[in-house]
Amino acid sequence: MTLLDVQHVKKIYATKATSLEVQALKDISFSIESGEFVTIMGESGSGKTSLLNILATLDKPTTGDVLLEGQSLMTIEEEESAVFRRQHLGFVFQDFNLLDNFNVKDNILLPLVLNNRSLAELESALNQVSDRMAIEEWLDKYPYELSGGQQQRVAIARALINQPKLLLADEPTGALDSNTSREILTLFEDLNQQRQTILMVTHSPLAASHSNRVIFIKDGKLFHQLYRGTLSTDDFLIKINQTLSLLQTNGGK
Ligand SMILES: Nc1ncnc2c1ncn2[C@@H]1O[C@H](COP(=O)(O)OP(=O)(O)OP(=O)(O)O)[C@@H](O)[C@H]1O
């Protein structure tokens, strides 16, 4: 089943200073099936953040449409978009974005509290997610008492507490050392095996090699897609690096 359908998305920014227009996205179309783990890669300035902001309902395309389970994101009014995000999307960021004045438990529960769920619902959701993420021991701690990898696990728990249709991860291993990155990526693979749909944006070929499909964008256009199929992460990494060198040498133009 198609979960996310990106249809002919264009994004044009008007720059005030020069009155020039920047075409950040030029007719991007792709779809994501339910249960996929997809990565978006591209050089700096290729349009990844512009695309992610649109998928996250933080911005709207100039033209084109994005459908989540058939519902057009373009029809969501600005006032409704925060509620929509909390109900349907989960977010994981490079810098974890945990609130330092809240303990781990309250950080994780925040999206549910904002959705006015009952105390019983909060407790049952917290038990489930902390068990799934193996973070029970840290529930009473504060983010600054945890390592980067531990904080990212908590941030992932927070992202999952509302059982989002789509987990959006923006450079989730960008602030972590290589061993901790591998742990977090293995966790993403496990979540995906439990049917969680994930869309990750990263510059890291190693991170991308843990997903099932990589979409490369260049100058605001879809450049190429790679499917992992039955390849090991090591073999997929080789193919990703080959495609990245092609992308950097202007190949395919
Ligand atoms: N608000 C804005 N106003 C004007 N131009 C913008 C705006 N946001 C992005 N751009 C331009 O759109 C293009 C795509 O930028 P975007 O941030 O989407 O790229 P990116 O692939 O995410 O880059 P990076 O990897 O460096 O974060 C760039 O040329 C950028 O300068």
CSV table of C-alpha atoms and ligand atoms in Angstrom, one decimal:
chain,number,residue,atom,x,y,z
A,1,MET,CA,0.0,0.0,0.0
A,2,THR,CA,1.3,3.5,-0.9
A,3,LEU,CA,1.8,5.5,2.3
A,4,LEU,CA,3.3,8.7,0.9
A,5,ASP,CA,2.8,10.0,-2.6
A,6,VAL,CA,4.9,13.0,-3.8
A,7,GLN,CA,3.5,14.3,-7.0
A,8,HIS,CA,5.3,16.8,-9.2
A,9,VAL,CA,6.5,18.9,-6.3
A,10,LYS,CA,8.1,22.3,-7.2
A,11,LYS,CA,9.4,24.7,-4.6
A,12,ILE,CA,10.4,28.2,-5.6
A,13,TYR,CA,11.7,30.7,-3.0
A,14,ALA,CA,11.6,34.4,-3.8
A,15,THR,CA,14.7,36.1,-2.3
A,16,LYS,CA,13.9,39.6,-1.1
A,17,ALA,CA,17.4,40.9,-1.4
A,18,THR,CA,17.9,40.3,-5.1
A,19,SER,CA,14.3,39.7,-6.3
A,20,LEU,CA,15.7,36.5,-7.9
A,21,GLU,CA,13.9,33.2,-7.6
A,22,VAL,CA,15.5,30.1,-6.4
A,23,GLN,CA,14.1,26.8,-7.7
A,24,ALA,CA,14.9,24.5,-4.9
A,25,LEU,CA,12.7,21.6,-6.1
A,26,LYS,CA,12.0,21.0,-9.8
A,27,ASP,CA,9.2,18.5,-10.4
A,28,ILE,CA,10.0,15.8,-7.9
A,29,SER,CA,7.8,12.7,-7.9
A,30,PHE,CA,8.1,9.5,-5.9
A,31,SER,CA,6.1,7.3,-3.6
A,32,ILE,CA,6.9,5.3,-0.5
A,33,GLU,CA,5.1,2.1,0.3
A,34,SER,CA,4.0,1.3,3.8
A,35,GLY,CA,6.8,-0.6,5.7
A,36,GLU,CA,9.7,0.8,3.6
A,37,PHE,CA,12.9,2.4,5.0
A,38,VAL,CA,14.0,5.0,2.5
A,39,THR,CA,16.9,7.4,2.5
A,40,ILE,CA,17.2,10.7,0.7
A,41,MET,CA,20.7,11.8,-0.3
A,42,GLY,CA,22.1,14.7,-2.2
A,43,GLU,CA,24.8,17.3,-2.0
A,44,SER,CA,24.5,20.5,0.0
A,45,GLY,CA,21.9,22.8,-1.6
A,46,SER,CA,20.3,20.0,-3.6
A,47,GLY,CA,16.9,20.5,-2.0
A,48,LYS,CA,16.7,17.9,0.8
A,49,THR,CA,15.6,20.2,3.6
A,50,SER,CA,13.1,21.9,1.3
A,51,LEU,CA,11.6,18.5,0.6
A,52,LEU,CA,11.7,17.3,4.2
A,53,ASN,CA,10.0,20.6,5.3
A,54,ILE,CA,7.1,19.9,2.9
A,55,LEU,CA,6.7,16.3,3.9
A,56,ALA,CA,6.7,17.4,7.6
A,57,THR,CA,3.9,19.9,6.8
A,58,LEU,CA,6.2,22.7,7.9
A,59,ASP,CA,6.0,24.3,4.4
A,60,LYS,CA,3.9,23.9,1.3
A,61,PRO,CA,5.2,23.3,-2.3
A,62,THR,CA,4.7,26.1,-4.9
A,63,THR,CA,3.0,23.5,-7.1
A,64,GLY,CA,2.4,19.8,-6.9
A,65,ASP,CA,0.9,17.7,-4.1
A,66,VAL,CA,1.9,15.3,-1.3
A,67,LEU,CA,-0.6,12.6,-0.1
A,68,LEU,CA,-0.3,10.7,3.1
A,69,GLU,CA,-2.5,7.6,3.0
A,70,GLY,CA,-4.5,9.4,0.3
A,71,GLN,CA,-4.9,12.7,2.2
A,72,SER,CA,-3.5,15.7,0.6
A,73,LEU,CA,-1.1,17.6,2.9
A,74,MET,CA,-2.0,20.8,0.9
A,75,THR,CA,-5.5,20.8,2.3
A,76,ILE,CA,-4.2,21.1,5.9
A,77,GLU,CA,-4.6,24.6,7.3
A,78,GLU,CA,-1.6,26.1,9.2
A,79,GLU,CA,-3.5,26.0,12.5
A,80,GLU,CA,-4.2,22.3,12.1
A,81,SER,CA,-0.7,21.3,11.0
A,82,ALA,CA,0.8,20.9,14.5
A,83,VAL,CA,-2.0,18.5,15.5
A,84,PHE,CA,-1.6,16.6,12.2
A,85,ARG,CA,2.1,16.3,12.8
A,86,ARG,CA,1.6,15.0,16.3
A,87,GLN,CA,-1.0,12.5,15.2
A,88,HIS,CA,0.6,11.1,12.1
A,89,LEU,CA,4.3,11.9,12.0
A,90,GLY,CA,7.3,11.2,14.2
A,91,PHE,CA,10.5,13.3,14.1
A,92,VAL,CA,14.1,12.4,14.9
A,93,PHE,CA,16.7,15.2,14.6
A,94,GLN,CA,20.5,15.3,14.5
A,95,ASP,CA,20.7,17.2,17.9
A,96,PHE,CA,18.0,15.1,19.6
A,97,ASN,CA,15.9,18.2,20.5
A,98,LEU,CA,15.1,16.9,24.0
A,99,LEU,CA,13.9,19.5,26.6
A,100,ASP,CA,16.6,19.8,29.3
A,101,ASN,CA,14.2,20.8,32.0
A,102,PHE,CA,12.0,17.7,31.6
A,103,ASN,CA,13.1,14.2,32.6
A,104,VAL,CA,13.2,11.4,30.1
A,105,LYS,CA,9.7,10.2,31.0
A,106,ASP,CA,8.1,13.7,30.5
A,107,ASN,CA,10.1,14.3,27.3
A,108,ILE,CA,8.6,11.1,25.8
A,109,LEU,CA,5.1,11.7,27.0
A,110,LEU,CA,4.9,15.3,25.8
A,111,PRO,CA,3.4,14.6,22.4
A,112,LEU,CA,0.6,12.5,24.1
A,113,VAL,CA,0.0,15.1,26.8
A,114,LEU,CA,-0.4,17.7,24.0
A,115,ASN,CA,-2.9,15.4,22.4
A,116,ASN,CA,-4.9,15.3,25.7
A,117,ARG,CA,-4.7,11.6,26.2
A,118,SER,CA,-5.9,10.0,29.5
A,119,LEU,CA,-3.5,9.1,32.3
A,120,ALA,CA,-4.1,5.4,31.7
A,121,GLU,CA,-3.2,5.8,28.0
A,122,LEU,CA,-0.1,7.7,28.9
A,123,GLU,CA,1.1,4.9,31.2
A,124,SER,CA,0.4,2.1,28.8
A,125,ALA,CA,2.1,3.9,25.9
A,126,LEU,CA,5.1,4.8,28.0
A,127,ASN,CA,5.5,1.2,29.2
A,128,GLN,CA,5.2,-0.2,25.7
A,129,VAL,CA,7.7,2.3,24.1
A,130,SER,CA,10.3,2.2,26.9
A,131,ASP,CA,10.2,-1.6,26.8
A,132,ARG,CA,10.6,-1.6,23.0
A,133,MET,CA,13.5,0.8,23.2
A,134,ALA,CA,15.1,-0.7,26.3
A,135,ILE,CA,15.2,2.7,28.1
A,136,GLU,CA,13.3,1.9,31.4
A,137,GLU,CA,16.4,2.6,33.5
A,138,TRP,CA,16.7,6.2,32.3
A,139,LEU,CA,13.1,7.3,32.7
A,140,ASP,CA,13.8,9.5,35.8
A,141,LYS,CA,17.0,11.0,34.4
A,142,TYR,CA,17.5,14.3,32.7
A,143,PRO,CA,18.8,14.5,29.1
A,144,TYR,CA,22.1,16.1,30.2
A,145,GLU,CA,22.8,13.0,32.3
A,146,LEU,CA,22.7,10.7,29.2
A,147,SER,CA,25.2,10.1,26.4
A,148,GLY,CA,24.4,11.2,22.8
A,149,GLY,CA,23.4,7.7,21.8
A,150,GLN,CA,21.1,7.3,24.9
A,151,GLN,CA,19.6,10.7,24.2
A,152,GLN,CA,18.9,9.6,20.6
A,153,ARG,CA,17.2,6.5,21.8
A,154,VAL,CA,14.9,8.6,24.0
A,155,ALA,CA,14.2,11.0,21.1
A,156,ILE,CA,13.2,7.9,19.0
A,157,ALA,CA,10.9,6.7,21.8
A,158,ARG,CA,9.3,10.2,21.9
A,159,ALA,CA,8.9,10.0,18.1
A,160,LEU,CA,7.2,6.6,18.3
A,161,ILE,CA,4.9,7.3,21.3
A,162,ASN,CA,2.0,8.4,19.0
A,163,GLN,CA,2.5,5.3,16.7
A,164,PRO,CA,3.2,7.6,13.7
A,165,LYS,CA,2.5,6.4,10.2
A,166,LEU,CA,5.8,7.8,9.1
A,167,LEU,CA,9.0,8.4,11.0
A,168,LEU,CA,11.0,11.3,9.6
A,169,ALA,CA,14.7,11.3,10.6
A,170,ASP,CA,16.9,14.3,9.7
A,171,GLU,CA,20.6,13.2,9.9
A,172,PRO,CA,19.9,11.1,13.0
A,173,THR,CA,23.5,9.9,13.4
A,174,GLY,CA,25.2,13.3,12.5
A,175,ALA,CA,26.2,14.0,16.1
A,176,LEU,CA,27.2,10.4,17.1
A,177,ASP,CA,30.5,8.5,16.9
A,178,SER,CA,30.7,5.5,14.6
A,179,ASN,CA,29.8,2.8,17.1
A,180,THR,CA,26.8,4.6,18.5
A,181,SER,CA,25.7,5.5,14.9
A,182,ARG,CA,25.7,1.8,14.1
A,183,GLU,CA,23.6,1.1,17.2
A,184,ILE,CA,21.0,3.7,16.2
A,185,LEU,CA,21.0,2.5,12.6
A,186,THR,CA,20.5,-1.1,13.7
A,187,LEU,CA,17.6,0.1,15.9
A,188,PHE,CA,16.0,1.8,12.8
A,189,GLU,CA,16.4,-1.5,11.0
A,190,ASP,CA,14.7,-3.4,13.8
A,191,LEU,CA,11.9,-0.9,13.9
A,192,ASN,CA,11.5,-1.2,10.2
A,193,GLN,CA,11.3,-4.9,10.5
A,194,GLN,CA,8.4,-4.4,12.8
A,195,ARG,CA,6.8,-2.5,9.9
A,196,GLN,CA,7.6,1.1,10.9
A,197,THR,CA,7.9,3.2,7.7
A,198,ILE,CA,11.0,5.4,7.9
A,199,LEU,CA,12.2,8.3,5.7
A,200,MET,CA,15.7,9.5,6.6
A,201,VAL,CA,17.7,12.3,5.2
A,202,THR,CA,21.5,12.0,5.5
A,203,HIS,CA,24.8,12.9,4.0
A,204,SER,CA,26.3,9.6,5.4
A,205,PRO,CA,26.6,6.7,2.9
A,206,LEU,CA,27.1,4.4,5.8
A,207,ALA,CA,23.8,5.4,7.4
A,208,ALA,CA,22.0,5.1,4.0
A,209,SER,CA,23.4,1.6,3.6
A,210,HIS,CA,21.1,0.4,6.4
A,211,SER,CA,17.9,1.5,4.5
A,212,ASN,CA,16.2,-0.4,1.8
A,213,ARG,CA,16.1,2.3,-0.9
A,214,VAL,CA,18.1,5.4,-1.5
A,215,ILE,CA,16.7,8.3,-3.5
A,216,PHE,CA,19.4,10.7,-4.8
A,217,ILE,CA,18.4,14.3,-5.6
A,218,LYS,CA,20.6,16.7,-7.5
A,219,ASP,CA,19.8,20.4,-8.2
A,220,GLY,CA,16.2,19.9,-7.1
A,221,LYS,CA,15.5,16.9,-9.3
A,222,LEU,CA,15.4,13.2,-8.7
A,223,PHE,CA,18.7,11.9,-10.0
A,224,HIS,CA,18.6,8.2,-9.3
A,225,GLN,CA,17.2,5.5,-7.0
A,226,LEU,CA,18.9,2.4,-5.6
A,227,TYR,CA,17.1,-0.6,-4.1
A,228,ARG,CA,19.1,-2.7,-1.6
A,229,GLY,CA,17.2,-5.9,-2.4
A,230,THR,CA,19.2,-8.8,-0.9
A,231,LEU,CA,22.5,-6.9,-0.8
A,232,SER,CA,24.4,-6.8,2.5
A,233,THR,CA,25.0,-3.3,4.0
A,234,ASP,CA,28.6,-3.5,2.9
A,235,ASP,CA,27.7,-4.3,-0.7
A,236,PHE,CA,24.9,-1.7,-0.7
A,237,LEU,CA,27.4,0.9,0.7
A,238,ILE,CA,29.7,0.3,-2.4
A,239,LYS,CA,26.8,0.9,-4.8
A,240,ILE,CA,25.8,4.1,-2.9
A,241,ASN,CA,29.3,5.4,-3.0
A,242,GLN,CA,29.5,4.7,-6.7
A,243,THR,CA,26.3,6.6,-7.3
A,244,LEU,CA,27.5,9.5,-5.2
A,245,SER,CA,30.7,9.8,-7.3
A,246,LEU,CA,28.6,9.8,-10.4
A,247,LEU,CA,26.4,12.5,-8.9
A,248,GLN,CA,29.4,14.6,-8.0
A,249,THR,CA,31.0,14.3,-11.4
A,250,ASN,CA,27.8,15.6,-13.0
A,251,GLY,CA,27.1,12.2,-14.5
A,252,GLY,CA,23.6,11.5,-15.9
A,253,LYS,CA,23.1,15.1,-17.1
B,1,LIG,N1,14.0,30.1,2.7
B,1,LIG,C1,14.8,30.1,1.6
B,1,LIG,N2,14.8,31.2,0.9
B,1,LIG,C2,15.6,31.3,-0.3
B,1,LIG,N3,16.3,30.2,-0.8
B,1,LIG,C3,16.3,29.1,0.0
B,1,LIG,C4,15.5,29.0,1.2
B,1,LIG,N4,15.7,27.7,1.7
B,1,LIG,C5,16.5,27.1,0.8
B,1,LIG,N5,16.8,27.9,-0.2
B,1,LIG,C6,17.7,27.5,-1.4
B,1,LIG,O1,17.1,26.4,-2.0
B,1,LIG,C7,18.1,25.5,-2.4
B,1,LIG,C8,17.9,24.1,-1.7
B,1,LIG,O2,18.2,24.3,-0.3
B,1,LIG,P1,18.0,23.1,0.8
B,1,LIG,O3,18.2,23.7,2.1
B,1,LIG,O4,16.7,22.5,0.6
B,1,LIG,O5,19.2,22.1,0.4
B,1,LIG,P2,19.8,20.9,1.2
B,1,LIG,O6,20.0,19.8,0.2
B,1,LIG,O7,18.9,20.6,2.4
B,1,LIG,O8,21.2,21.4,1.7
B,1,LIG,P3,22.0,21.0,3.0
B,1,LIG,O9,22.5,19.6,2.8
B,1,LIG,O10,23.2,22.0,3.0
B,1,LIG,O11,21.2,21.2,4.2
B,1,LIG,C9,19.5,26.1,-2.1
B,1,LIG,O12,19.9,26.8,-3.2
B,1,LIG,C10,19.1,27.1,-1.0
B,1,LIG,O13,20.0,28.2,-1.0
